Coordinates of C-alpha atoms in Angstrom, one line a residue:
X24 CA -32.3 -33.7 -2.6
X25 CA -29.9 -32.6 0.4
X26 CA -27.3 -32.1 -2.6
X27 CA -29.5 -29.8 -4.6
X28 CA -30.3 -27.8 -1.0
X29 CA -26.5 -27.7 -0.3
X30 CA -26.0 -26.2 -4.0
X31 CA -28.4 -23.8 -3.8
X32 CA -27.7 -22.2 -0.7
X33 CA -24.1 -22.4 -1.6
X34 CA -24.9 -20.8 -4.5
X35 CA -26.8 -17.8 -3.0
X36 CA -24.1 -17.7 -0.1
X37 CA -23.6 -14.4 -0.4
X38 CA -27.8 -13.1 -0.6
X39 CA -27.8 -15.2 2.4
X40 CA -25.3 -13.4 4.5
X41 CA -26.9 -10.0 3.4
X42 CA -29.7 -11.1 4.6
X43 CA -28.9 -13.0 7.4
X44 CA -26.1 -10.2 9.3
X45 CA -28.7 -7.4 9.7
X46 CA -31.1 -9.9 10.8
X47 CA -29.0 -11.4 14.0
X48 CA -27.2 -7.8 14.9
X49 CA -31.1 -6.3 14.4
X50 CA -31.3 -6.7 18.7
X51 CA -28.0 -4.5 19.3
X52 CA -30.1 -1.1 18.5
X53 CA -33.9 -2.7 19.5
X54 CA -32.7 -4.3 23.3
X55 CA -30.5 -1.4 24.0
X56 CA -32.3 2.1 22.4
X57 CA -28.7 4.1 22.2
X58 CA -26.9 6.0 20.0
X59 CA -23.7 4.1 20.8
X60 CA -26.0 0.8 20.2
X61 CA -27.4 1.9 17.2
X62 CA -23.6 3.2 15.5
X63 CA -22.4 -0.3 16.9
X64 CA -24.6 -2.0 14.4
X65 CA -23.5 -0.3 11.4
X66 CA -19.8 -0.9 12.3
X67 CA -20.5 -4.5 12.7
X68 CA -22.7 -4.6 9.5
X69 CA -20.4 -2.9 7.7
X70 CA -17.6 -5.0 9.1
X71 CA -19.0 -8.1 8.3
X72 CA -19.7 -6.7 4.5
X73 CA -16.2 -5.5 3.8
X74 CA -14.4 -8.7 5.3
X75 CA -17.3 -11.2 3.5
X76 CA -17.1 -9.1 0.3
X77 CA -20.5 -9.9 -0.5
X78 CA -21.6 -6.3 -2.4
X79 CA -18.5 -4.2 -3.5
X80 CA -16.4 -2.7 -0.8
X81 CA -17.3 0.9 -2.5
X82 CA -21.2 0.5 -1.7
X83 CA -20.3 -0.9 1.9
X84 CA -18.6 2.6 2.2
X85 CA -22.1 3.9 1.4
X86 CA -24.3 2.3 4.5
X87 CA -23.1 5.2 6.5
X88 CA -25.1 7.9 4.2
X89 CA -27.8 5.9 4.3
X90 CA -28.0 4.3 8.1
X91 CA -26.6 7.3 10.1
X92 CA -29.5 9.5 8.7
X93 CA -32.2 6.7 9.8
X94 CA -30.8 6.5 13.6
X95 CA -30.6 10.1 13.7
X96 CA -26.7 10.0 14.5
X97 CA -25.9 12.3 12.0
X98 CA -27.5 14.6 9.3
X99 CA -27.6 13.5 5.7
X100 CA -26.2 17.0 4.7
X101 CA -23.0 15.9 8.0
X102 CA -22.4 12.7 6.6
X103 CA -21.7 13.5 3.2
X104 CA -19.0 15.9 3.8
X105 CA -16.9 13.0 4.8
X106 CA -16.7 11.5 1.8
X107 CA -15.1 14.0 -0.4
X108 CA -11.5 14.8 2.4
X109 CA -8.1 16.5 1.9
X110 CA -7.1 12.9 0.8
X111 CA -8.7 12.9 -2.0
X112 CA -7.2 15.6 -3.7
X113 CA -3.9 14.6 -2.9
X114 CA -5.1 11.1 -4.1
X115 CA -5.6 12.9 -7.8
X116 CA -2.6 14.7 -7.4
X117 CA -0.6 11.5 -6.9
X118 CA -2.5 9.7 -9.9
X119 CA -1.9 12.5 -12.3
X120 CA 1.6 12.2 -11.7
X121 CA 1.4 8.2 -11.9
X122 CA -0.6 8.4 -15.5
X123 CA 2.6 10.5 -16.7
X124 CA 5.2 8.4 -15.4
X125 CA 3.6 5.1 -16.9
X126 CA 2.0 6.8 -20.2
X127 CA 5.7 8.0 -21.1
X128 CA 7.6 5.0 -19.7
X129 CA 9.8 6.6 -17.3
X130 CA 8.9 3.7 -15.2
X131 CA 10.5 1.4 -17.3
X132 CA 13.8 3.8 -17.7
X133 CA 14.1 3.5 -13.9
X134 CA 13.5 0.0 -13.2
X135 CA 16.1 -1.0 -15.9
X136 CA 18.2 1.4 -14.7
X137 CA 18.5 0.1 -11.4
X138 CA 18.7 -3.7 -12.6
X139 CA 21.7 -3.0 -15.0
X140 CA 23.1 -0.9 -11.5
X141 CA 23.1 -4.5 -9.8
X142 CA 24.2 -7.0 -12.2
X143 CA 22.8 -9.9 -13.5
X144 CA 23.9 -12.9 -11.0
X145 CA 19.7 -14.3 -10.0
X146 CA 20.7 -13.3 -7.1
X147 CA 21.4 -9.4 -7.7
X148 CA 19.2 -9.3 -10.5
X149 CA 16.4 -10.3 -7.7
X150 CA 17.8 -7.6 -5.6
X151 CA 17.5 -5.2 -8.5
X152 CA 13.8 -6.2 -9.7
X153 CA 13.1 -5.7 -5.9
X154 CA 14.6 -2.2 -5.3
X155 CA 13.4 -0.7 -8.8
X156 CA 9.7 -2.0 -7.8
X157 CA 9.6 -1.0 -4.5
X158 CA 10.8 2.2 -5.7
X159 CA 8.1 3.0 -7.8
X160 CA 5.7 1.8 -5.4
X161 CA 6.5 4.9 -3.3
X162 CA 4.9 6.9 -5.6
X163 CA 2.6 5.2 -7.9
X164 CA -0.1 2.8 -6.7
X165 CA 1.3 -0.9 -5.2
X166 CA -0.6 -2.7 -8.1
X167 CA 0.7 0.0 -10.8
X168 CA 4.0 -0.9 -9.7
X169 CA 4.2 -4.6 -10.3
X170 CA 1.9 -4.4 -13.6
X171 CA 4.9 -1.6 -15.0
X172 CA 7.9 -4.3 -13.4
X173 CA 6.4 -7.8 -14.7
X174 CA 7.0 -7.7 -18.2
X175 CA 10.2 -6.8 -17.6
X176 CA 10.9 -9.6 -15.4
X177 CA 9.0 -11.8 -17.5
X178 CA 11.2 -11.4 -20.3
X179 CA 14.1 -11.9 -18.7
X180 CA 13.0 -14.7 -17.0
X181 CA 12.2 -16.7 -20.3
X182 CA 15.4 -15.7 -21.7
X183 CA 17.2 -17.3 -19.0
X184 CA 15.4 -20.4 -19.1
X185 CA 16.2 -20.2 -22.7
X186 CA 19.7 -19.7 -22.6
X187 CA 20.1 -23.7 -21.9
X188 CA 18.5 -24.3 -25.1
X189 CA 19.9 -22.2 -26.7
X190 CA 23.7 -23.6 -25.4
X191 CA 24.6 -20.2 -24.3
X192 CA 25.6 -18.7 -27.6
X193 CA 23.6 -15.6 -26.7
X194 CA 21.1 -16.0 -29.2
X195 CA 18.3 -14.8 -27.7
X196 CA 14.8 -14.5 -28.6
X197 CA 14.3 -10.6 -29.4
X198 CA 10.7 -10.5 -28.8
X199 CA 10.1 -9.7 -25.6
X200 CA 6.1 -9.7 -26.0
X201 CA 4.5 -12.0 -23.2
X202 CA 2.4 -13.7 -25.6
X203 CA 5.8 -15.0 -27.5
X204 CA 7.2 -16.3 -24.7
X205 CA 6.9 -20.2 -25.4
X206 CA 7.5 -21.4 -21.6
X207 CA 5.6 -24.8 -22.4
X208 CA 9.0 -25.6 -24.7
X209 CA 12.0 -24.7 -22.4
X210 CA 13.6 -27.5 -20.3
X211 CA 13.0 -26.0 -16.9
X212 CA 15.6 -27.8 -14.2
X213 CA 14.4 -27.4 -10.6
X214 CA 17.0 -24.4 -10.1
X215 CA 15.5 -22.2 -12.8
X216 CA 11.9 -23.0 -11.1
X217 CA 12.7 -21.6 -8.0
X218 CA 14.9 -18.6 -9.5
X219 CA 11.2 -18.0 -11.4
X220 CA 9.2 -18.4 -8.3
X221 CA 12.2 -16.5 -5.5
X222 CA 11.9 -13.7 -8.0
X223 CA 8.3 -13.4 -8.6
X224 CA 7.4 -13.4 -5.4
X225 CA 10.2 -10.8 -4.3
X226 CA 8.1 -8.6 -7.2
X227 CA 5.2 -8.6 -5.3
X228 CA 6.4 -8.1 -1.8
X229 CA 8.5 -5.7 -2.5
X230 CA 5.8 -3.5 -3.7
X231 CA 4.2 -3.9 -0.4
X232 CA 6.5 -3.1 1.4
X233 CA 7.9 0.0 -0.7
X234 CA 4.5 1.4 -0.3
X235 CA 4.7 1.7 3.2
X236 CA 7.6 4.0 2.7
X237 CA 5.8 7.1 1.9
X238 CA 2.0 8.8 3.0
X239 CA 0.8 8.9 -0.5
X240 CA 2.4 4.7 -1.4
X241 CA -0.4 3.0 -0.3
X242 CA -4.2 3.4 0.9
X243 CA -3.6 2.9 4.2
X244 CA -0.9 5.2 5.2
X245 CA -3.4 8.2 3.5
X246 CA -6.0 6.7 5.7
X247 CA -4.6 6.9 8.6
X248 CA -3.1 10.4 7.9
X249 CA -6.9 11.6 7.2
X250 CA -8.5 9.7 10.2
X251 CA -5.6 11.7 12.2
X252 CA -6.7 15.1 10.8
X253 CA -10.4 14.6 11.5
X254 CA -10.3 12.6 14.9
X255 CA -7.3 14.6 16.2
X256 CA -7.3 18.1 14.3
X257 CA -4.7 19.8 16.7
X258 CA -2.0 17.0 16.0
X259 CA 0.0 18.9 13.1
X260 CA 3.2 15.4 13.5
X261 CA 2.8 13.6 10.4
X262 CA 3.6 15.0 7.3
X263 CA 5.6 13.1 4.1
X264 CA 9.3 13.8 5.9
X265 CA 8.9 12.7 9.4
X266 CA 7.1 9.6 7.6
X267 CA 9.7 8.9 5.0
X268 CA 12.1 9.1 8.0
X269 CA 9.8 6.9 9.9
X270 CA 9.2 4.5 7.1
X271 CA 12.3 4.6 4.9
X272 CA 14.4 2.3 7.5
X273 CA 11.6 -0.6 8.1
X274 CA 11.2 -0.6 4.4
X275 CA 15.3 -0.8 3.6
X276 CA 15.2 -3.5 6.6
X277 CA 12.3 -5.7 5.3
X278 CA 13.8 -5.7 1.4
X279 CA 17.3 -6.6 2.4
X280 CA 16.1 -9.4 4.9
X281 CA 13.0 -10.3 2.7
X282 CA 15.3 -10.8 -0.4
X283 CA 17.6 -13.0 2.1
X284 CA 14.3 -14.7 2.5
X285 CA 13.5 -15.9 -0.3
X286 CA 17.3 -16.6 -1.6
X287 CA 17.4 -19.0 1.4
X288 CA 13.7 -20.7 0.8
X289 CA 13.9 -20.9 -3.4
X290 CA 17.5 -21.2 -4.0
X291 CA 19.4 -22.3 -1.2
X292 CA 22.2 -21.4 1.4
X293 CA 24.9 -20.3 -0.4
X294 CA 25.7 -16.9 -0.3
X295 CA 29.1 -16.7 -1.6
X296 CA 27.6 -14.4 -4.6
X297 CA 28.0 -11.3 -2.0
X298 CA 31.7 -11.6 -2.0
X299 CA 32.3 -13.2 -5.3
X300 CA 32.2 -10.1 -7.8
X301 CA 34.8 -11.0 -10.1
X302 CA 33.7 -14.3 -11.6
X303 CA 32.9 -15.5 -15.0
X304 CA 29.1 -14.9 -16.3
X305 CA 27.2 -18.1 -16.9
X306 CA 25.8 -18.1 -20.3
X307 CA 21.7 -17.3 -18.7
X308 CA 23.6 -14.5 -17.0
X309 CA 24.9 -12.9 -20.4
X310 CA 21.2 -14.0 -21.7
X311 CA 19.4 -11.8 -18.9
X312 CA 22.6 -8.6 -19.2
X313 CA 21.7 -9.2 -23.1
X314 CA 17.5 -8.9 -22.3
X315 CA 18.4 -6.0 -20.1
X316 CA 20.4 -4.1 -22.5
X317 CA 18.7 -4.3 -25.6
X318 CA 15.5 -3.2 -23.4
X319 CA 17.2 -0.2 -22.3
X320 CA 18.8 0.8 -25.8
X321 CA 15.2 0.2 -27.2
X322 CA 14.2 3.2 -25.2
X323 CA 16.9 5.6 -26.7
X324 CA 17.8 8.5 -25.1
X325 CA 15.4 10.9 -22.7
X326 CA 12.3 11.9 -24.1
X327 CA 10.8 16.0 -23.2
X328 CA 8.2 14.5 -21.9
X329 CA 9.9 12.0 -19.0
X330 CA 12.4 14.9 -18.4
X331 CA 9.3 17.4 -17.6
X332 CA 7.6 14.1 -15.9
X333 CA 10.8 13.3 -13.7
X334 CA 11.5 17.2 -13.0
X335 CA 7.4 17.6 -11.4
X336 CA 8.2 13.7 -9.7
X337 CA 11.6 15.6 -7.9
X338 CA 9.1 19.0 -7.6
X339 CA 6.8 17.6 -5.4
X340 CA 9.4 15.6 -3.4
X341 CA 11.0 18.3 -2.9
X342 CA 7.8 20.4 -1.8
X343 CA 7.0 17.5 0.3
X344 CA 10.0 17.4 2.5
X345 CA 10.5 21.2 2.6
X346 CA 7.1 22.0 3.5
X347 CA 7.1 22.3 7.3
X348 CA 9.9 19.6 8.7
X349 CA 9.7 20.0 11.9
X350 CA 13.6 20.6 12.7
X351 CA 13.5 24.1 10.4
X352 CA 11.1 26.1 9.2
X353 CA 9.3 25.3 6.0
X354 CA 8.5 26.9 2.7
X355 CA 5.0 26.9 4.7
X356 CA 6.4 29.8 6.7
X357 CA 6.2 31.9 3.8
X358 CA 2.7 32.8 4.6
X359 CA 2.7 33.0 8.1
X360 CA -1.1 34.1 8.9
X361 CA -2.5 30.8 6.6
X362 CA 0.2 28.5 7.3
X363 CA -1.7 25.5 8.3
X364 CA -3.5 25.9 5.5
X365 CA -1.6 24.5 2.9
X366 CA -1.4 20.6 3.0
X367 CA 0.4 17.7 1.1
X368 CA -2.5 17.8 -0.8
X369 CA -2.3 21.3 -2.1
X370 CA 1.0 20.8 -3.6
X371 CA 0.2 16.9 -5.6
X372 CA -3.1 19.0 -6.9
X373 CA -1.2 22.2 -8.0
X374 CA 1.9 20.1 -10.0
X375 CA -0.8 17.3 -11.0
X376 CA -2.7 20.4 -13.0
X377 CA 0.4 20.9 -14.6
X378 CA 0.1 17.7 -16.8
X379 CA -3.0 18.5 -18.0
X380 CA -1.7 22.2 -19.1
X381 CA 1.6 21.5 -20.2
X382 CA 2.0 20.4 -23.8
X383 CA 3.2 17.2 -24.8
X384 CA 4.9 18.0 -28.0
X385 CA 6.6 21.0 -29.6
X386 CA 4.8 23.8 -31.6
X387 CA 5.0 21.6 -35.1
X388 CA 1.8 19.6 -33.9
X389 CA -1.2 20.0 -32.8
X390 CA -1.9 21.0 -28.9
X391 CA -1.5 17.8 -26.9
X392 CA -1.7 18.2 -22.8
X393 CA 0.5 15.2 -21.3
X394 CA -2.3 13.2 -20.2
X395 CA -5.8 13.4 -20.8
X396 CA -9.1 13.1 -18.6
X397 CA -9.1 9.5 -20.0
X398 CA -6.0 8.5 -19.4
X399 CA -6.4 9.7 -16.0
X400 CA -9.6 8.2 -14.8
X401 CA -8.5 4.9 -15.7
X402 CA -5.7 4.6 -13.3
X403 CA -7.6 7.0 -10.3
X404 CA -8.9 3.8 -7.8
X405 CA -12.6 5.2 -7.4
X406 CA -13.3 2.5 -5.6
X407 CA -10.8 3.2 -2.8
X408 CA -11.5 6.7 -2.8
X409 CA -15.4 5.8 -2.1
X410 CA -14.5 3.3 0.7
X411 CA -12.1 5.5 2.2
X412 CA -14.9 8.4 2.5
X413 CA -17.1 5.2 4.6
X414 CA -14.4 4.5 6.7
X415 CA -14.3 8.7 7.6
X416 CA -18.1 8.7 7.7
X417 CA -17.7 5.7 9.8
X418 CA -15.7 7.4 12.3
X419 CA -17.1 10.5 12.4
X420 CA -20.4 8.5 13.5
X421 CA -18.7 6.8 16.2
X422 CA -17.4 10.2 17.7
X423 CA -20.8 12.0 17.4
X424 CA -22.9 9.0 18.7
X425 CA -20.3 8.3 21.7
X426 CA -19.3 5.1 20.8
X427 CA -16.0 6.4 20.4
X428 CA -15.8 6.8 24.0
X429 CA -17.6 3.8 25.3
X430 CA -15.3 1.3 23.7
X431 CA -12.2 3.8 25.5
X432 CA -13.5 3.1 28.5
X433 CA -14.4 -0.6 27.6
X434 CA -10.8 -0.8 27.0
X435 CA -8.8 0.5 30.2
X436 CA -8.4 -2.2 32.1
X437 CA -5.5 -3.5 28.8
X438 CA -3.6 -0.7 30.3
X439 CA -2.4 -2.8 32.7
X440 CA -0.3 -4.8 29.9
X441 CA 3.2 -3.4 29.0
X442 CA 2.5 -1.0 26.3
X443 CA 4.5 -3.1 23.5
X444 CA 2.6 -6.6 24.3
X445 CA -0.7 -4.8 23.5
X446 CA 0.9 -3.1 20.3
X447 CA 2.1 -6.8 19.3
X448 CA -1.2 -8.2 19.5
X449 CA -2.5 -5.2 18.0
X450 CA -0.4 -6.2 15.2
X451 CA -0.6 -9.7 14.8
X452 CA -4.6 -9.3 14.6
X453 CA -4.4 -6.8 11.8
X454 CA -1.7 -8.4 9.9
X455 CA -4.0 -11.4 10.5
X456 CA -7.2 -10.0 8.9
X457 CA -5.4 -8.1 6.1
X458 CA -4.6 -11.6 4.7
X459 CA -8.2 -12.3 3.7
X460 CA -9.9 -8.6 3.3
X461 CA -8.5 -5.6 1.6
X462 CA -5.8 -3.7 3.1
X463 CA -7.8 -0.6 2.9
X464 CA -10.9 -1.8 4.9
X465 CA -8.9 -3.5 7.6
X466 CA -7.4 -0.1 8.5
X467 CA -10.7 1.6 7.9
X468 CA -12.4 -1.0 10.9
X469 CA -9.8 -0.5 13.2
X470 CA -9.1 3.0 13.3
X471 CA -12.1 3.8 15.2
X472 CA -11.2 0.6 17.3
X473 CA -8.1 1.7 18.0
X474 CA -7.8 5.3 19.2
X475 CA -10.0 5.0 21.9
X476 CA -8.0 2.3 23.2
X477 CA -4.7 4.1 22.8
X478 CA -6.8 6.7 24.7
X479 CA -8.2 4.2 27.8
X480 CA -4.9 3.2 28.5
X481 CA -3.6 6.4 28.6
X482 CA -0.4 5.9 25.8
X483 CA 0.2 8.3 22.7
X484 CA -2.2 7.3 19.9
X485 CA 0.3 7.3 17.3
X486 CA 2.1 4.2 19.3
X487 CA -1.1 2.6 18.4
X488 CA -2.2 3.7 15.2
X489 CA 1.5 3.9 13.4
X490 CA 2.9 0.5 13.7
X491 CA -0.8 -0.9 12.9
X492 CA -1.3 1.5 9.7
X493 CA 2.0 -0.2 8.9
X494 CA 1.0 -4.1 9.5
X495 CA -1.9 -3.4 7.5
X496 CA -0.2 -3.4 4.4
X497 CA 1.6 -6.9 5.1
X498 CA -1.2 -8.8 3.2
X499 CA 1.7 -11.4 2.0
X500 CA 0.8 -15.1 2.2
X501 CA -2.3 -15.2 -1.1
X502 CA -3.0 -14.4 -4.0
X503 CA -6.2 -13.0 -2.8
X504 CA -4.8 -10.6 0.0
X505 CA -3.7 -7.8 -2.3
X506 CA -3.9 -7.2 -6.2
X507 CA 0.1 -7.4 -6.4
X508 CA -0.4 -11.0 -5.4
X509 CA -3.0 -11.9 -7.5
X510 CA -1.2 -10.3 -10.2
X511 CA 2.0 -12.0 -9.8
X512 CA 0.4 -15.4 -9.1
X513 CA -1.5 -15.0 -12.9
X514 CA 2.1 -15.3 -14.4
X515 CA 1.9 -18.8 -13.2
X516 CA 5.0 -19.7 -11.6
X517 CA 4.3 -19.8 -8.6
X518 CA 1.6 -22.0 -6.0
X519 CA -0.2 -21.0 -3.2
X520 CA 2.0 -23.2 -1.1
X521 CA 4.7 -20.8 -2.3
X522 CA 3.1 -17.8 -1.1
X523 CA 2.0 -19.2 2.1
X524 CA 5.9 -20.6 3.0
X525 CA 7.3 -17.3 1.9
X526 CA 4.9 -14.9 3.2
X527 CA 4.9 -16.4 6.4
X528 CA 8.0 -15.2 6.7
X529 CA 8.1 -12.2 5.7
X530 CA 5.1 -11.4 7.8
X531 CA 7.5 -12.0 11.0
X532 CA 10.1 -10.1 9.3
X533 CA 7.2 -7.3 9.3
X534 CA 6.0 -7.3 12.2
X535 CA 9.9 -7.2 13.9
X536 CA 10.9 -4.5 11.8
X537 CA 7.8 -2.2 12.7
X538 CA 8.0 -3.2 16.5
X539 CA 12.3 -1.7 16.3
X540 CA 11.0 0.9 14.4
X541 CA 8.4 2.1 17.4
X542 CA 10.6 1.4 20.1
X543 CA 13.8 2.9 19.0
X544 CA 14.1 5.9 16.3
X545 CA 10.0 6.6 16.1
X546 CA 9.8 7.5 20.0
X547 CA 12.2 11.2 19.4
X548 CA 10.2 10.7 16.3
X549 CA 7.0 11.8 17.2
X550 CA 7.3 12.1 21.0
X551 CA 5.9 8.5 21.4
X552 CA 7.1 8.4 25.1
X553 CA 4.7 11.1 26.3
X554 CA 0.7 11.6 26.0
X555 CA -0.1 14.2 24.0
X556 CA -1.9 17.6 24.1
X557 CA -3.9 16.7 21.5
X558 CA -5.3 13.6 22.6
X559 CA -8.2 14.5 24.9
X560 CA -7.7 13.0 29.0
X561 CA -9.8 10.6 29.9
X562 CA -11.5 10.7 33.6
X563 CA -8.7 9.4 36.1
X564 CA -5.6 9.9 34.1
X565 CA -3.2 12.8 34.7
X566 CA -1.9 14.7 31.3
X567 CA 1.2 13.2 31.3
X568 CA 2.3 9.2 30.7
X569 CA 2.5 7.3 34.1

C-alpha cells in the first residue's frame, strides 16, 4: 500500500509541485499587501518552474502576462510589449543566416577545412574538431554547431578504430553514414576508448565555450545585452566588437587549456606530440587523413550559393564591428541625427531578408529563394525567444513594482566584501545552477537579482552582470545541462562519470579565465573601475567608486 502511495505521488511529482509552490509562497503577497511582495511571488513561482521544469520553460515565460495584470503591477497592454524586443529580430537575423550556412553545407567545408589545417595526430585532430566547432558556434546556435560537427567526428572516429582491423592497409570503409558504422564489431583497446570519449567531449565544450565568444553565440549573452538596453537605456558600451574583444581571449584561453584538459584526463601525460611534427603516421592516422580527405573532395569545389552564404556571413561581421567601435567613428555616423537608432539587430534583419530574395540558382530553373519560411522556422528556437520575452517582462515588473530597489538596498551591507570575492561567489552560484536548469533561465533569474546588487554596493553593473552572463553558459558536467551535452552523450561513448570528471574541470578553468578577463583587459574595457553615469545613485553613495 505505502509502495503504491510512493508510486503515485512519484508519478504526479510534477502536478504536485504546481500545485504545491503557489500554495506555500500564497502568504508573501496576503501577510505583506505590497507591490514588491506581490512581484516577489511571481519571481519565486516562476523560479521554482523554470529550475523544476515542470510545464515548459516557454509557458513559464508566460506567468508574467497573466500574474502582473492580476496584482495590478503592470497593464496587460505594458507587459506584452516585452515580449516581442530588439533581440528578437536580431535572433531571426542570426537564424536566417544559420539555415543558409547549414542548408548549403558551408559548415561542413569549414570544419574540414580547419581539421585538415591541424593534422591528424588524436591529439591535433582533437584540437581541430574543437576550433572548427567552436567556430561555428559563434555564429550559429551552440546545439546547431555540434549536430553539423558530429557526423564528421563520428566517421572518423570509426575509421580509426577500424584501421586495427583492418591492419592499416588504408582500406577504409567509404560509407560514412552513422547508421553503417558497425562499432559493436571493432576491437576497441582502452586507448581508442578514451581518444572517443577525450574527443567527444571536447565537441561539446567547445561549443560552449565558442558561444560565449560573440553577442549573438548563445542565449545568454543576447539576454543580457537586452536586459542592459531596457534596465539601463543610457548605457550605449556593449556592442558585438567591444564583446568579441572582451570574449575572444577567455574563449582562445578555455579551448587551449580545456583541450590540455582532456588530453591529460583521457589519454595521458605525454605531450611530446607538440614538438614532434616530423614523425611517421600510424596507420589510424592515415585512416582518419584518408576519412578527412575523401569528405572534403566529396564536396567539390565552391558552390554560388556558399560563396553568396559566406560573402553575407563576412557582411554582417564586418557591419558588426564597424558599426560604432568605440575607438573611431562608425558607419553609424553616417546618419548623424538617428544614430542610435540603428542596432546589431537592424543589420542581421536587413542581410537575413537577403536569403529569402536572393535566388538560389541561375536563370535556367525555376525561381528558388535560398531558404524558405520552412526551412527557416525549423531551426528559429521559439521556445527561447518566448522565455526570453518572461525574463524582460519579469524585469520590467520588478522595476515598476519596486522590488528592484528593495532587494538593492537589501543587499548593501555585501559592499563591505572586496568587489572580486562577491563576483566569485556570484559566479560559482550561477555556474552552479546552470548545471541542472537551462542556461537561458538561469541568466533570466538573476539578472534582476543582480543589478541591484551591483547597484547597493555601489560597483559598475557590468562587473556584475559580464563575468556572470559569461558563467552562465558553463553548463559542463551532464548530459542534461545543455542540449550539446545531451547530444554528444546520445553517441554513446561516453558516461556520466566522464562528464562529471571532465567538466569539473573545465568549470574551474571557466570560472579563472572570466575572473583575468574582468580584472585585467575588461576594466579599460568598459570603464569597470568607475561607477557609471548611467547607473542611477543610490541614497548615501557619492557618483563616483569609493
Amino acid at each position: 500500500m505505502l509502495r503504491r502511495v510512493s508510486r503515485g505521488l512519484w508519478n504526479y511529482r510534477r502536478v504536485i509541485i504546481i500545485i504545491l509552490t503557489p500554495l506555500l509562497l500564497l502568504p508573501l503577497p496576503l501577510v505583506s499587501r505590497t507591490k514588491e511582495a506581490e512581484c516577489a511571488f511571481v519571481l519565486l513561482l516562476m523560479a521554482v518552474y523554470w529550475v523544476t521544469e515542470v510545464i515548459p520553460l516557454s509557458m513559464t515565460a508566460m506567468l508574467p502576462a497573466i500574474l502582473f495584470p492580476t496584482f495590478g503591477i503592470m497593464k496587460s497592454s505594458n507587459v506584452a510589449k516585452e515580449y516581442f524586443k530588439d533581440f528578437h529580430f536580431l535572433l531571426v537575423g542570426v537564424i536566417c543566416l544559420a539555415t543558409s550556412i547549414e542548408k548549403w553545407g558551408l559548415h561542413r567545408r569549414i570544419a574540414l577545412r580547419l581539421v585538415s589545417m591541424v593534422g591528424v595526430n588524436p591529439a591535433w585532430l582533437m584540437l581541430g574538431f574543437m576550433s572548427g566547432c567552436a567556430f561555428l558556434s559563434m555564429w550559429v546556435q551552440n546545439t546547431s554547431a555540434v549536430t553539423m560537427v558530429m557526423p564528421i567526428v563520428e566517421a572518423v572516429l570509426q575509421q580509426i578504430l577500424k584501421a586495427k582491423e583492418l591492419e592499416c592497409n588504408g582500406n577504409v570503409n567509404p560509407n560514412l553514414q552513422l547508421d553503417a558504422c558497425v562499432a559493436a564489431a571493432v576491437s576497441r583497446s582502452k586507448q581508442d576508448l578514451m581518444m572517443c570519449k577525450a574527443m567527444c567531449i571536447g565537441i561539446a565544450y567547445s561549443s560552449n565555450i565558442g558561444g560565449i565568444t560573440t553577442l549573438p553565440g548563445t542565449s545568454p549573452n543576447l539576454i543580457f545585452s537586452e536586459y542592459l538596453n531596457q534596465i539601463y537605456p543610457d548605457c550605449n558600451c556593449i556592442n558585438f566588437g567591444n564583446w568579441l574583444l572582451m570574449c575572444l581571449p577567455i574563449s582562445v584561453i578555455m579551448l587551449f587549456l580545456t583541450w590540455i584538459w582532456l588530453y591529460w584526463l583521457f589519454l595521458g601525460a605525454n605531450f611530446k606530440f607538440l614538438w614532434q611534427c616530423d614523425r611517421e603516421q600510424s596507420g589510424k592516422e592515415r585512416a582518419a587523413r584518408k576519412v578527412i580527405e575523401e569528405e572534403y573532395k566529396a564536396l567539390g569545389s565552391m558552390r554560388p550559393q556558399e560563396i553568396f552564404t559566406g560573402i553575407v556571413f563576412l557582411l554582417m561581421v564586418l557591419l558588426w564591428l564597424t558599426r560604432s567601435p568605440g575607438f573611431m567613428p562608425g558607419w553609424a555616423s553616417l546618419f548623424p541625427h538617428y544614430s542610435v537608432y540603428i542596432t546589431d539587430a537592424t543589420v542581421a534583419l536587413l542581410l537575413g531578408l537577403l536569403f529569402f530574395i536572393a535566388p538560389a540558382y541561375g536563370s535556367d530553373r525555376k525561381y528558388e529563394a535560398m531558404i524558405s519560411w520552412e526551412e527557416f522556422q525549423a531551426l528559429m528556437p521559439w521556445k527561447v525567444a518566448l522565455l526570453v520575452g518572461g525574463g524582460f517582462a519579469l524585469a520590467e515588473g520588478a522595476k515598476e513594482s519596486g522590488l528592484s530597489l528593495w532587494m538593492a538596498e537589501l543587499l548593501t551591507p555585501l559592499g563591505d566584501l572586496p568587489v572580486l570575492a562577491t563576483v566569485t561567489v556570484a559566479c560559482i552560484i550561477v555556474t552552479t545552477l546552470t548545471e541542472v536548469t537551462s542556461n537561458a533561465a538561469t541568466i533570466t533569474i538573476f539578472l534582476p537579482i543582480l543589478s541591484p546588487l551591483a547597484e547597493a554596493i555601489h560597483v559598475n553593473p557590468l562587473y556584475v552582470l559580464i563575468p556572470t552572463t559569461l558563467c552562465t553558459s558553463f553548463s559542463f558536467l551532464l548530459p542534461v545541462s545543455n542540449p550539446p551535452n545531451a547530444v554528444v552523450f546520445a553517441y554513446g561513448h561516453i558516461t556520466i562519470i566522464d562528464m562529471v570528471k571532465a567538466g569539473l574541470g573545465v568549470n574551474l578553468i571557466g570560472l579563472l579565465a572570466v575572473l583575468l578577463a574582468v580584472a585585467t583587459w575588461g576594466v579599460p574595457l568598459f570603464s569597470l573601475d568607475t561607477y557609471p553615469d548611467w547607473a542611477p545613485v543610490l541614497p548615501g553613495f557619492n557618483s563616483t567608486m569609493p
